[in-house]
CSV table of C-alpha atoms in Angstrom, one decimal:
chain,number,residue,atom,x,y,z
A,1,MET,CA,7.4,-9.6,-5.5
A,2,TYR,CA,6.1,-7.1,-8.1
A,3,GLU,CA,3.7,-9.9,-9.5
A,4,ALA,CA,2.2,-10.1,-6.3
A,5,LEU,CA,1.8,-6.4,-5.8
A,6,GLY,CA,0.9,-5.8,-9.4
A,7,ARG,CA,-2.2,-8.3,-8.9
A,8,VAL,CA,-3.5,-6.8,-5.6
A,9,ILE,CA,-3.2,-3.5,-7.4
A,10,ALA,CA,-4.7,-4.7,-10.6
A,11,SER,CA,-7.7,-6.3,-8.5
A,12,THR,CA,-8.1,-3.4,-6.6
A,13,LEU,CA,-8.5,-0.9,-9.7
A,14,GLY,CA,-10.7,-3.3,-11.6
A,15,LEU,CA,-8.0,-3.9,-14.3
A,16,ALA,CA,-6.4,-6.9,-15.7
A,17,ALA,CA,-3.3,-7.9,-14.0
A,18,THR,CA,-1.6,-7.4,-17.6
A,19,ASP,CA,-2.7,-3.8,-17.7
A,20,VAL,CA,-0.5,-3.1,-14.8
A,21,SER,CA,3.3,-2.3,-14.9
A,22,GLN,CA,5.8,-0.2,-13.2
A,23,GLY,CA,4.6,2.8,-14.9
A,24,THR,CA,1.0,2.6,-14.1
A,25,SER,CA,0.5,5.5,-11.9
A,26,MET,CA,-2.4,7.9,-10.7
A,27,SER,CA,-1.5,10.3,-13.7
A,28,ASN,CA,-2.2,7.7,-16.5
A,29,CYS,CA,-4.5,5.4,-15.0
A,30,PRO,CA,-8.4,7.3,-14.9
A,31,ALA,CA,-9.2,4.0,-12.5
A,32,TRP,CA,-6.5,5.1,-9.8
A,33,ASP,CA,-8.3,8.4,-8.3
A,34,SER,CA,-7.9,9.7,-4.8
A,35,LEU,CA,-10.3,7.3,-3.2
A,36,LYS,CA,-9.1,4.2,-5.0
A,37,HIS,CA,-5.2,5.5,-3.8
A,38,PHE,CA,-6.3,4.2,-0.3
A,39,GLU,CA,-8.3,1.3,-1.5
A,40,VAL,CA,-5.0,0.4,-2.9
A,41,ILE,CA,-3.0,1.1,-0.1
A,42,LEU,CA,-5.4,-0.7,2.4
A,43,ALA,CA,-5.6,-3.8,-0.1
A,44,ILE,CA,-2.0,-3.9,0.0
A,45,GLU,CA,-1.7,-3.7,3.5
A,46,ASN,CA,-4.2,-6.2,4.0
A,47,GLU,CA,-2.8,-8.7,1.7
A,48,PHE,CA,0.8,-8.6,3.0
A,49,GLN,CA,0.1,-7.7,6.5
A,50,VAL,CA,2.1,-4.5,6.7
A,51,ARG,CA,1.6,-1.0,7.5
A,52,PHE,CA,2.9,1.9,5.6
A,53,PRO,CA,3.8,5.1,7.6
A,54,MET,CA,0.9,7.6,7.0
A,55,ASP,CA,3.4,10.3,5.8
A,56,ALA,CA,4.7,8.2,2.9
A,57,ILE,CA,1.3,7.3,1.5
A,58,PRO,CA,0.5,10.4,0.0
A,59,GLU,CA,3.8,9.7,-2.1
A,60,MET,CA,2.9,6.3,-3.1
A,61,THR,CA,1.3,7.1,-6.5
A,62,SER,CA,2.9,4.6,-8.8
A,63,VAL,CA,3.4,0.9,-8.9
A,64,ALA,CA,7.3,1.8,-9.2
A,65,ARG,CA,6.8,4.0,-5.6
A,66,LEU,CA,4.8,1.3,-4.0
A,67,GLN,CA,7.6,-1.2,-4.8
A,68,ALA,CA,10.4,1.0,-3.8
A,69,ALA,CA,8.4,1.7,-0.5
A,70,TRP,CA,8.2,-2.1,0.0
A,71,GLU,CA,11.7,-2.8,-0.8
A,72,GLY,CA,13.4,-0.4,1.6
A,73,ASP,CA,13.0,2.9,0.0
A,74,ARG,CA,10.3,3.9,3.0
A,75,PRO,CA,10.0,1.6,6.0
A,76,VAL,CA,7.2,-1.0,6.0
A,77,PHE,CA,5.9,-2.1,9.2
A,78,PRO,CA,4.6,-5.8,10.1
A,79,THR,CA,1.3,-5.7,11.6
A,80,GLY,CA,0.6,-7.5,15.2
A,81,LYS,CA,-2.0,-10.3,15.3
A,82,SER,CA,-4.8,-7.8,15.7
A,83,GLY,CA,-3.7,-6.3,12.3
A,84,GLN,CA,-2.8,-3.1,13.9
A,85,SER,CA,0.8,-2.0,13.9
A,86,PRO,CA,2.6,-2.0,17.0
A,87,SER,CA,2.6,1.6,17.5
A,88,CYS,CA,-1.2,1.7,17.9
A,89,SER,CA,-1.2,-0.6,20.9
A,90,SER,CA,-2.1,0.6,24.3
A,91,ALA,CA,1.2,-0.1,25.6
A,92,ALA,CA,2.9,2.3,22.9
A,93,THR,CA,0.5,4.9,23.5
A,94,GLY,CA,-0.1,4.7,27.1
A,95,MET,CA,-3.8,5.1,26.6
A,96,PRO,CA,-6.1,2.3,27.9
A,97,GLU,CA,-7.7,-0.1,25.3
């Protein structure tokens, strides 16, 4: 899993895959700023068809934390066919589409 995650992160940050390790984080990677952070999250969600809980995203500031979230430290939700998490459906919210 780490290799695939590392490739997505490296690509999003404009780095070589060999420049990304478990220790890569917002605090030691100048390319990983606040805007790129959201791009990293979106790239991972799109690549692996998952959604991270919004309250967890600010904490996922390193490769190690992203991998921990993926491996069960924080829940990761599979997306539906539309690319939305199931909680965003009209059935879950009671709102018309």
